[in-house]
Coordinates of C-alpha atoms in Angstrom, one line a residue:
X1 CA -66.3 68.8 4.1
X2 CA -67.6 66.6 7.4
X3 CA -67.4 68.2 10.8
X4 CA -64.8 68.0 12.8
X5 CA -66.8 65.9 15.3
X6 CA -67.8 63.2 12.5
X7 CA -63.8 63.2 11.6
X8 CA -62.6 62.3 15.5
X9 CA -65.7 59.6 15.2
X10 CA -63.8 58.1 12.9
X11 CA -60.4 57.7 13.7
X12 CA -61.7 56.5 16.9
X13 CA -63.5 54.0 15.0
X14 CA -60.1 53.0 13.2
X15 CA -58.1 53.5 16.7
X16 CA -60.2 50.6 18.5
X17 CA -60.3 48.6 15.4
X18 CA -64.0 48.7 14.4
X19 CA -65.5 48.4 10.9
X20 CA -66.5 51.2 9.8
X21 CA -68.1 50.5 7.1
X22 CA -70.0 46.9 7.7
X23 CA -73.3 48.1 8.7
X24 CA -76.3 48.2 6.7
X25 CA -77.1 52.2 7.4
X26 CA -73.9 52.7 5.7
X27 CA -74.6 50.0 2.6
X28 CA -75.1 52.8 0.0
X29 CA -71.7 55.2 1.6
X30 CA -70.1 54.9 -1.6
X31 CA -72.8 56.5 -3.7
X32 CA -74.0 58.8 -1.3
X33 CA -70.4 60.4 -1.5
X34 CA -71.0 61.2 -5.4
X35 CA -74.6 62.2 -5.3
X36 CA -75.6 63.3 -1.8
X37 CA -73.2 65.7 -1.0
X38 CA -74.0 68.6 1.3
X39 CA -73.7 72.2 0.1
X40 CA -73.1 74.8 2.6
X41 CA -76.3 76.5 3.2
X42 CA -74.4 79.9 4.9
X43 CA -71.7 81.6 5.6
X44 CA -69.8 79.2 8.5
X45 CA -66.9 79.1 9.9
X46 CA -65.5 76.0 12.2
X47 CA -62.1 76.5 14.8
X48 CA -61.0 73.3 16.2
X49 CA -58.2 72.7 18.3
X50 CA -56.5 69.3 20.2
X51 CA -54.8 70.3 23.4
X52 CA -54.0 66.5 23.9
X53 CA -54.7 63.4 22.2
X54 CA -57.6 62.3 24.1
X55 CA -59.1 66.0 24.4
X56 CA -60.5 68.7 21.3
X57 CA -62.7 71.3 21.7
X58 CA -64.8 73.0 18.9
X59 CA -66.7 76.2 17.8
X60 CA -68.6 77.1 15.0
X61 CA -70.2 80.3 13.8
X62 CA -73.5 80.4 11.0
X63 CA -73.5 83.8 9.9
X64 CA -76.3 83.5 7.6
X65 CA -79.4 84.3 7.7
X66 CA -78.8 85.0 11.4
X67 CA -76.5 85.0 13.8
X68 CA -76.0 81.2 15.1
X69 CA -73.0 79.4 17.3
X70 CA -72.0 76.1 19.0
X71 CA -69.3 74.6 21.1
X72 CA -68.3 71.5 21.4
X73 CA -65.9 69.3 23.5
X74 CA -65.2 65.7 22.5
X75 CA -63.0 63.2 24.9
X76 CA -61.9 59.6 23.9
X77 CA -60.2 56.7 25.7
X78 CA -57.8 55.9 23.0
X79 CA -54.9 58.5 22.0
X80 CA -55.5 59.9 18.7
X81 CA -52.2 61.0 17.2
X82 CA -53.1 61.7 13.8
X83 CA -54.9 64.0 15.0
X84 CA -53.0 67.5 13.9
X85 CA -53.4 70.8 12.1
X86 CA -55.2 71.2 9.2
X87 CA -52.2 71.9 7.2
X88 CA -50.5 68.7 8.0
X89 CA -53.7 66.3 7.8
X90 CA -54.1 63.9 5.0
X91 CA -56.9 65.7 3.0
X92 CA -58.6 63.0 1.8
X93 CA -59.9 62.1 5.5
X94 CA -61.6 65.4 5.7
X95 CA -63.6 65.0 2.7
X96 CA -66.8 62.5 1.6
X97 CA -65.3 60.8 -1.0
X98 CA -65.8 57.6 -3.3
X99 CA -63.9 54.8 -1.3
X100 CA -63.9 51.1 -1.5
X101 CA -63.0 49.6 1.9
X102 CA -61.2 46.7 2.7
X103 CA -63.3 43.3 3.8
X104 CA -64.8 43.4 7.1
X105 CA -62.7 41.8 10.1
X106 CA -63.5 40.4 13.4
X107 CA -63.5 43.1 15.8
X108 CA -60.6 42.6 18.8
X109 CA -60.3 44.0 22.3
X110 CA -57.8 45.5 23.9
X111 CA -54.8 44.3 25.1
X112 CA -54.7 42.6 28.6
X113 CA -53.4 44.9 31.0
X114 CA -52.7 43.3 34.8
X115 CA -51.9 45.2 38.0
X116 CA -51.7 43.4 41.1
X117 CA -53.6 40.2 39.7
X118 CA -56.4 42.4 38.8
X119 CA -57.3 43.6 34.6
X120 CA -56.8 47.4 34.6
X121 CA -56.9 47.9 30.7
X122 CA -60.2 49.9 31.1
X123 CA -62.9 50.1 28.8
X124 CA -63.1 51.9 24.8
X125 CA -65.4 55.2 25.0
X126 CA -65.9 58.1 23.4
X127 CA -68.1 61.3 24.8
X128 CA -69.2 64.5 23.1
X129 CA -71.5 67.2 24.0
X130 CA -72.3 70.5 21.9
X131 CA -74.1 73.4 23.3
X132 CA -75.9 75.3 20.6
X133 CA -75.9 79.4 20.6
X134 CA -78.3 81.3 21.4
X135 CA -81.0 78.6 21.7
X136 CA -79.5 76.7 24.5
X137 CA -80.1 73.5 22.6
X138 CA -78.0 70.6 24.2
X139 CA -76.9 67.7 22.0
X140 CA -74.4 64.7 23.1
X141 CA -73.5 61.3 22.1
X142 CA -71.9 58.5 24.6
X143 CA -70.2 55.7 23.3
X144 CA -68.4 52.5 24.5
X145 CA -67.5 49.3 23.8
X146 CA -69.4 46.5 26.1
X147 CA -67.6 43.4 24.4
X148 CA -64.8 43.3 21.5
X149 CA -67.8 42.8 19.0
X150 CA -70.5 44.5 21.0
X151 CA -71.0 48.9 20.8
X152 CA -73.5 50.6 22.7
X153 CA -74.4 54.1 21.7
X154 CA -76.6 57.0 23.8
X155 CA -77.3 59.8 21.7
X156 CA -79.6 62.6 23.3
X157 CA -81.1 66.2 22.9
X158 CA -82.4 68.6 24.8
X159 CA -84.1 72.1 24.7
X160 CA -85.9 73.8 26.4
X161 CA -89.4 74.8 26.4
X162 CA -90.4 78.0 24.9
X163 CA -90.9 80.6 27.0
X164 CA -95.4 81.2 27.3
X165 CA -97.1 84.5 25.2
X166 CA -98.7 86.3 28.6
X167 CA -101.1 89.2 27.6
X168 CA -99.5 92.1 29.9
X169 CA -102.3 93.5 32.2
X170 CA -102.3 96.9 34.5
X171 CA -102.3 95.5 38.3
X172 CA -105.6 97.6 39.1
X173 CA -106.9 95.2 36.2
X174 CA -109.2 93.0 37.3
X175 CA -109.2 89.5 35.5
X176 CA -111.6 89.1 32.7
X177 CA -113.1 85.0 32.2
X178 CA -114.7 86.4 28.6
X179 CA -112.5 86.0 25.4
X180 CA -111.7 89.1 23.9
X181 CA -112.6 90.0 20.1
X182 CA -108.6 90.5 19.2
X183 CA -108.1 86.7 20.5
X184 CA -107.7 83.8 18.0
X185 CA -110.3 81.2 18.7
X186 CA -108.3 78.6 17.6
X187 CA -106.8 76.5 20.6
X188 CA -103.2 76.7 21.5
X189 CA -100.7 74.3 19.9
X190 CA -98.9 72.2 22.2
X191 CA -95.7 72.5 23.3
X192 CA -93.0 71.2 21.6
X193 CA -91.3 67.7 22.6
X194 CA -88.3 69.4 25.5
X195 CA -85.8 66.6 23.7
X196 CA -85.0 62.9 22.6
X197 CA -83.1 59.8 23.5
X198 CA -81.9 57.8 21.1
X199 CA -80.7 54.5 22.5
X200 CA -78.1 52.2 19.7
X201 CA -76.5 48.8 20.2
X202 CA -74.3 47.2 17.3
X203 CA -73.1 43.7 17.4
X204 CA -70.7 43.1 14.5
X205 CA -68.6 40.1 14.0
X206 CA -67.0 40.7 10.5
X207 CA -69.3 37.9 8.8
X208 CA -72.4 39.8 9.9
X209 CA -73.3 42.9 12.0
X210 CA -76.4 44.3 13.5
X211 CA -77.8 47.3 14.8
X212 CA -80.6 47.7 17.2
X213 CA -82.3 51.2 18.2
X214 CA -84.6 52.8 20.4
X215 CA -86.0 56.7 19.8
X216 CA -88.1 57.5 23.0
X217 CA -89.5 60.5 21.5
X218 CA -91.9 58.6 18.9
X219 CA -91.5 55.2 20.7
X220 CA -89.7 53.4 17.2
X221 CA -88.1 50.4 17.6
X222 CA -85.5 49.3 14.9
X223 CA -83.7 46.6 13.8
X224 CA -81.3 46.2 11.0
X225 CA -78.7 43.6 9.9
X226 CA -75.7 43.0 7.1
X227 CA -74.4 39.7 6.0
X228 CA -71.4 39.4 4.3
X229 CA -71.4 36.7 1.3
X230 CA -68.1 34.9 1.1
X231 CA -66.5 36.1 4.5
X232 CA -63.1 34.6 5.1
X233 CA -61.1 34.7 8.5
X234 CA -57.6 35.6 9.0
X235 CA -56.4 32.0 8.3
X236 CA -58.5 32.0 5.0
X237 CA -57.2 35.4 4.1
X238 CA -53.6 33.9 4.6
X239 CA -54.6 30.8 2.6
X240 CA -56.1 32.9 -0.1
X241 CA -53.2 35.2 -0.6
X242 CA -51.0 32.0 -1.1
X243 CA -52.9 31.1 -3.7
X244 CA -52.7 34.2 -5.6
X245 CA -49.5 33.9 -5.4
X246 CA -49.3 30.7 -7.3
X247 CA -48.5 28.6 -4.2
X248 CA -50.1 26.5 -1.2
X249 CA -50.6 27.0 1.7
X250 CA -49.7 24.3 4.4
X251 CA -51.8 25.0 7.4
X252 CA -49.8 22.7 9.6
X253 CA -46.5 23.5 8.8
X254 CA -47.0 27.2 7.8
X255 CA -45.0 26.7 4.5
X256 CA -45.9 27.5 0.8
X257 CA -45.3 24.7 -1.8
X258 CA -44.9 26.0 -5.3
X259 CA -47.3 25.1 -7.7
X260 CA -48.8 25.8 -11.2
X261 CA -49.7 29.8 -11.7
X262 CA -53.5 31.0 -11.6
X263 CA -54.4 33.5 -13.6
X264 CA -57.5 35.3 -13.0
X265 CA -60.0 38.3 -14.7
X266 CA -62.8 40.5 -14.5
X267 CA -64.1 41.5 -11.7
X268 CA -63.1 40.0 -8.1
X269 CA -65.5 41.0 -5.2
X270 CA -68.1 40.2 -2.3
X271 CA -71.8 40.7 -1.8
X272 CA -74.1 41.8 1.2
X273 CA -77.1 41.4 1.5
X274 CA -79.2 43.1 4.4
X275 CA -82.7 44.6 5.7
X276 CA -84.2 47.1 8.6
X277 CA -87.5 46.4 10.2
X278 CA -88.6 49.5 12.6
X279 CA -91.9 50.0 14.5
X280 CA -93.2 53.3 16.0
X281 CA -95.6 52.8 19.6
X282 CA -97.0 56.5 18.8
X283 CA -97.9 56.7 15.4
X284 CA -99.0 53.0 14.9
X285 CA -96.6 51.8 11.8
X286 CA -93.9 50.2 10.6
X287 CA -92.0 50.4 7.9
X288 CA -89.1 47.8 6.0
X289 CA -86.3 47.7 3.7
X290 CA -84.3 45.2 2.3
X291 CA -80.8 46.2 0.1
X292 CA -77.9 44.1 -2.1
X293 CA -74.4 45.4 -2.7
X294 CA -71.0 44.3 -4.7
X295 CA -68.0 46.3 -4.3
X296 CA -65.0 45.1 -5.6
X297 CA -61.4 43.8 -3.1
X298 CA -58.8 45.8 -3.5
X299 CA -55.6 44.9 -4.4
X300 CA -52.8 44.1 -1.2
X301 CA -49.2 44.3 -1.8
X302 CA -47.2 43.6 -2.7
X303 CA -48.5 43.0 -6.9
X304 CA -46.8 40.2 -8.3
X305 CA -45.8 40.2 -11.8
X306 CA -48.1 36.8 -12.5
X307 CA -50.7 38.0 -10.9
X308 CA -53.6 39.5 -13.0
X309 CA -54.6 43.0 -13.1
X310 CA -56.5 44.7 -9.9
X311 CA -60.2 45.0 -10.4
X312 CA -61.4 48.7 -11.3
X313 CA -62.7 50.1 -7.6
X314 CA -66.5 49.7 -8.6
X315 CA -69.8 49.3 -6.1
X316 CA -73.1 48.3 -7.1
X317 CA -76.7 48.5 -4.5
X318 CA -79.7 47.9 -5.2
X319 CA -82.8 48.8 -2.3
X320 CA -86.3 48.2 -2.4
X321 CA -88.9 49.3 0.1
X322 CA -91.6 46.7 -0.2
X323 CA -94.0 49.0 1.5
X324 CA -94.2 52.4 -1.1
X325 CA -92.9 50.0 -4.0
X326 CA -89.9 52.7 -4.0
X327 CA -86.9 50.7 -6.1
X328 CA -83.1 52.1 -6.4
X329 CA -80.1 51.0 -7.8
X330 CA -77.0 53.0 -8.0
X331 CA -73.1 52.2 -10.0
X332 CA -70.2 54.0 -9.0
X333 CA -66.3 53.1 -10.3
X334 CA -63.3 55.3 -10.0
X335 CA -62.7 55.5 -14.3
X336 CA -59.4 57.1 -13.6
X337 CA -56.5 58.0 -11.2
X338 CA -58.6 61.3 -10.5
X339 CA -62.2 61.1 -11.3
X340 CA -65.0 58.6 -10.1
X341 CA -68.7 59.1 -11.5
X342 CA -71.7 57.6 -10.3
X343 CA -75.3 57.1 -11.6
X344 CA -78.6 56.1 -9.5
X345 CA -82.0 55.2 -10.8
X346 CA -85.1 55.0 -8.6
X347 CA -89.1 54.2 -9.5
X348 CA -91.7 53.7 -8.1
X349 CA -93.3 50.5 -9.5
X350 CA -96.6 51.6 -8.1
X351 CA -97.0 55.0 -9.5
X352 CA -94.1 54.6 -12.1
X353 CA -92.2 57.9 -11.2
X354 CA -89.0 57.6 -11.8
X355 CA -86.1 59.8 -11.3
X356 CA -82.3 59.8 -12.7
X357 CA -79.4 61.3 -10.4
X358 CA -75.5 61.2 -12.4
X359 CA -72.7 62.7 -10.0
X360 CA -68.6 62.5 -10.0
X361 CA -65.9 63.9 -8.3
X362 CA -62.7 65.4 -9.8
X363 CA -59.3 65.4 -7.7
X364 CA -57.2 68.5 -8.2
X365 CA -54.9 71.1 -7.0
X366 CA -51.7 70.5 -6.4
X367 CA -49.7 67.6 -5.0
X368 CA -48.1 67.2 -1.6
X369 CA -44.7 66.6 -1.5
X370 CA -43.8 67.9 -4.9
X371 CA -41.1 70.0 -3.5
X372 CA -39.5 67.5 -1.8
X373 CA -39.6 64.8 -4.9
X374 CA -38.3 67.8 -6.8
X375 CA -34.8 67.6 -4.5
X376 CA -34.6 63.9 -4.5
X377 CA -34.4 64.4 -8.3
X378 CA -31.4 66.2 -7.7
X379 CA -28.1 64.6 -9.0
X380 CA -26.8 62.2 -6.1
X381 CA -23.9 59.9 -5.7
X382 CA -24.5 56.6 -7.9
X383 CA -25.2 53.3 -5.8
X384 CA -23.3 50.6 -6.7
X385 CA -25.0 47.3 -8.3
X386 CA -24.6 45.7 -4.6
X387 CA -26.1 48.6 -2.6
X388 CA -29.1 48.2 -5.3
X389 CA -29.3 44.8 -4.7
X390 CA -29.4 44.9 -1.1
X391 CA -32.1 48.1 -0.8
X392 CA -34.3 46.3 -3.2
X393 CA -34.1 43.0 -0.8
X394 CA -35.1 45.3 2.0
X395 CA -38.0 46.8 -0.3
X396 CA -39.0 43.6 -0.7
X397 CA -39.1 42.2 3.0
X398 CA -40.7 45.4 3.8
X399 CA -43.7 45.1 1.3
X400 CA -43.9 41.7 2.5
X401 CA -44.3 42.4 5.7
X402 CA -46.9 44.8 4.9
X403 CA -48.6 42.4 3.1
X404 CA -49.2 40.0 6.3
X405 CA -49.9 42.4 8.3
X406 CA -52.9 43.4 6.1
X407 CA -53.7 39.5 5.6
X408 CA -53.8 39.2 9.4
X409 CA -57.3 39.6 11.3
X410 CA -56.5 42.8 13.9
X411 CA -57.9 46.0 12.7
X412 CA -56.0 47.7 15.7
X413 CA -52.5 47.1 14.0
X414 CA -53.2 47.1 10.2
X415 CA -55.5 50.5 10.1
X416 CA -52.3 52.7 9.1
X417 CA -51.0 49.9 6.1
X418 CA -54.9 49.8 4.8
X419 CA -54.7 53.9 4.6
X420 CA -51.4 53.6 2.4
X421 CA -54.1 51.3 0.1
X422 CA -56.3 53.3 0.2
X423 CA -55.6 56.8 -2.2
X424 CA -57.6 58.5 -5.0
X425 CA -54.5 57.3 -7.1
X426 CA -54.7 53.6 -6.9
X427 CA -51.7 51.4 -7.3
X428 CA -50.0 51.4 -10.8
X429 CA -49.3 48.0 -11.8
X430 CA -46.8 45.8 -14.5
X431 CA -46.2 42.8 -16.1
X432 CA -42.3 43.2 -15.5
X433 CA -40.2 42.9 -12.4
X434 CA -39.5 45.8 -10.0
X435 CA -36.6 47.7 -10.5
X436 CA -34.6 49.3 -7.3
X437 CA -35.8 52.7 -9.0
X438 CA -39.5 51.6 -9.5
X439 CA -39.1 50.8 -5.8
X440 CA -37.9 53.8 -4.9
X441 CA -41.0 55.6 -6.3
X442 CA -43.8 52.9 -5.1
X443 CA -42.2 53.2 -1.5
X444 CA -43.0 57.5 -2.0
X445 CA -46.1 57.0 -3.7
X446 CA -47.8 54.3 -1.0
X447 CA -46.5 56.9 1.5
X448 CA -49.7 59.1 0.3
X449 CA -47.6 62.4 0.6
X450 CA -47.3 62.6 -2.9
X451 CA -51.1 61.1 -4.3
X452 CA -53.0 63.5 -1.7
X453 CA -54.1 66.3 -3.5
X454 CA -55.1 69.5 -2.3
X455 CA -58.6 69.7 -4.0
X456 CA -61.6 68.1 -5.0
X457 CA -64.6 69.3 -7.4
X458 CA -67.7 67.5 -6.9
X459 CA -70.8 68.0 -9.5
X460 CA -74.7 66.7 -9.7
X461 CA -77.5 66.4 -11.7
X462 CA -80.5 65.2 -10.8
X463 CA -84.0 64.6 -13.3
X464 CA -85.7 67.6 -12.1
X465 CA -82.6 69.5 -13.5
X466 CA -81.2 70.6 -10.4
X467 CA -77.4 70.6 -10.7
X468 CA -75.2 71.0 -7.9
X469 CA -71.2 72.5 -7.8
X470 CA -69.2 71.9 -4.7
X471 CA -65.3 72.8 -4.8
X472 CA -63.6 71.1 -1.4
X473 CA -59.7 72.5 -1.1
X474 CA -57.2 73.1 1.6
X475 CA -56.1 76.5 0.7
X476 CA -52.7 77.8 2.6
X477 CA -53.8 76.3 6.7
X478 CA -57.4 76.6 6.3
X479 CA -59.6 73.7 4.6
X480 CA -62.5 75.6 2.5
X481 CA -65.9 74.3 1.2
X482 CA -67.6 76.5 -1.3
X483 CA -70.7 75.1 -3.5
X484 CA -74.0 76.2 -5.3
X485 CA -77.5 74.8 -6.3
X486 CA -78.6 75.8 -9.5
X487 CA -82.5 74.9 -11.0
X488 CA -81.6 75.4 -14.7
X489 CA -85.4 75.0 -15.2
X490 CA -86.3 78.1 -13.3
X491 CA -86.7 81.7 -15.0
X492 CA -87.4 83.5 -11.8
X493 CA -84.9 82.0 -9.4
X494 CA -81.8 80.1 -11.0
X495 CA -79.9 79.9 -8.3
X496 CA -81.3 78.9 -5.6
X497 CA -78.4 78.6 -2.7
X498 CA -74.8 79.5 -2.6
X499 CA -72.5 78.5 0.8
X500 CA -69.0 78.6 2.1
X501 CA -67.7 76.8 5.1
X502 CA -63.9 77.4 6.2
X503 CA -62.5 74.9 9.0
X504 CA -59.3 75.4 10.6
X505 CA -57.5 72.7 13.1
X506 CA -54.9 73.6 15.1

């Protein structure tokens, strides 16, 4: 389950219309979601609560193995109405899951504002702080938007120095310059580093993004950068679609002209292709990466009848550290409505170790909005052939609307029709022509109430035969994270860490 902090990052991300997901720390997301999963390492509970749509406050409680707290307060320029109680929120944003997100667009600002000849629109930001419990720790992120395709990022920490071991002397004492034989004659350690600033710029312009860092505690400098094979604009994307459809596109005129049907197969995606080069003043190295990935399109509506099957939701990366000789490659695809598995392979082609991870996830529980498709299935009043005709016109203007808008290249106005796309139940597809029934169901079904299940069971094994259980469901109002790590090739300690994490959002 991510934190409630990470989840109001990210629809603020999808408020402002940023990509999420086109930057090369996040080029292996879709893996990481199968095989890196968290476990709860205690007994912790989260309360969150939104008093308005640009405020939300926090607290969290470890119980185990001692006593630890935090609060947190988060504020944003941008109104986040989806924002609700846990009992309401779509599930599936509240979970690390296996997702394939759409193709990267060209960030856009915000609307011009003017008031009195002058631009009073303001500026995108979002600010957090957390003040850890009992330690006093101080953690905070500031973030903003300095141009529609320019993000800068502070991040800092601070904490403060350990109080210093003074041998208690009587007052009548007087001071003594010889070391005493109870005295450790090893020197002192020094004191710990009182915090860190982490300084973050990311320039992203759809076709290729880049992130530039700065740590002050070890003096690192970092650079990393994504390109996006194949990258197509708004007007491509509308030319592109037209095609699909068996038509042209007239760019001056803005007309389609019928023409012969395409059919296409297998499978229909993009490629990125990226690196990071960092450098550390203090400890006098550097280090570099370099990574590939193919993840499939997914489908847009509406799905024609003569258009050819959507492509199985699949991602493929491959990295390579040039520096260890350290060489991974990871496949994930969803294989069903319900289940996705992944598989990773890393070596060393220096040493030859080598080491196998396979992971899945399984959706499950019930289904939101049974009930209420249960009382639609009641008998009701039959529509005459007209009425049919004319609700399944409208069906159809709606999808097509739906589909331009997703063609179009804002990421402000099309973030709640990609969230319809995007479901652990993907769209079903057929060779015949909608009925005014079928339409019926696709138009419940693409709402999400009814594909967003209530649970998740998420499962890994890695070569050292470590297997890992985590069960994520929303269980009445409260969403609840229980997992264990199990070492099947231990005698004296098979289990080796059991958690539970319950999160409520009012």
């Amino acid at each position: 389950m991510i934190g409630f902090s990470t989840f109001i990052l990210r629809n603020y991300y999808a408020a402002i219309g940023w990509n999420e997901d086109n930057l090369y720390s996040s080029i292996t997301r879709s893996s990481s979601a199968l095989l890196d999963f968290q476990i709860p390492q205690s007994l912790i509970l989260q309360l969150a609560n939104s008093p308005t749509p640009i405020f939300f406050t926090s607290y969290a409680l470890d119980a185990l193995p001692q006593l630890n707290g935090s609060i947190s307060y988060i504020t944003t320029s941008e109104a986040l109405e989806e924002i609700g109680p846990s009992r309401t929120i779509a599930f599936r944003d509240v979970v690390e899951r296996f997702r394939v997100f759409p193709p990267p667009k060209t960030p856009v600002g915000k609307d011009e504002v003017w008031l009195g000849g002058r631009r009073v629109e303001g500026r995108d930001y979002l600010l957090y702080s957390r003040l850890h419990l009992p330690s006093l720790h101080l953690s905070g992120l500031a973030t903003t938007r300095l141009t529609p395709t320019l993000q800068a990022h502070l991040a800092f920490l601070s904490q403060p120095a350990p109080p210093s071991p003074t041998r208690p002397t009587s007052p009548h004492t007087p001071p003594s310059h010889s070391r005493q034989p109870s005295e450790p004659s090893t020197p002192t350690p020094s004191p710990p580093t009182p915090g860190n600033i982490l300084l973050s710029l990311q320039h992203d312009t759809g076709r290729y993004s880049g992130e530039y860092t700065y740590s002050a505690q070890d003096g690192m400098f970092g650079l990393r950068g994504l390109f996006n094979f194949g990258w197509q604009s708004g007007e491509e994307l509308r030319r592109a679609a037209a095609v699909a459809e068996g038509k042209e596109w007239d760019a001056k005129e803005g007309k389609r002209i019928d023409e012969e049907e395409m059919m296409e197969g297998g499978l229909r995606g993009r490629f990125s292709a990226g690196g990071e080069v960092y450098f550390s003043a203090k400890q006098r190295s550097f280090g570099i990466s370099t990574g590939l990935r193919f993840t499939t399109i997914p489908p847009t509506l509406p799905l024609l009848s003569t258009s050819p099957p959507p492509s199985p939701p699949t991602t493929l990366t491959l990295l390579y550290n040039p520096l260890i000789g350290f060489l991974s490659s990871a496949y994930s695809a969803q294989v069903s409505p319900t289940v996705a598995l992944s598989t990773r392979f890393g070596v060393n082609v220096y040493s030859y170790e080598s080491d196998l991870s396979v992971g899945g996830e399984w959706w499950i529980g019930r289904r939101r909005g049974k009930r209420d498709t249960s009382e639609e299935a009641s008998p009701t009043p039959a529509c005459s052939p007209r009425e049919e005709d004319s609700e399944m016109e409208d069906r159809r203007k709606e999808m097509e609307e739906r589909r331009r808008v997703l063609s179009g290249t804002s990421l402000r106005e099309d973030s709640q029709a990609e969230r319809e796309l995007d479901s652990p139940i993907p769209l079903v597809t057929t060779s015949e022509p909608i009925s005014s029934r079928e339409a019926k169901m696709s138009s419940h079904s693409s709402s999400g109430m009814e594909e967003d299940r209530d649970g998740v069971l998420k499962a890994r094994l890695t070569g050292n035969w470590s297997i890992a259980l985590l069960y994520e469901a929303r269980i009445r109002k409260c969403l609840v994270s229980v997992g264990v790590i199990s070492d099947l090739a231990s005698r004296q300690r098979p289990i080796r860490s059991v958690g539970l994490e319950v999160q409520y959002f009012s």
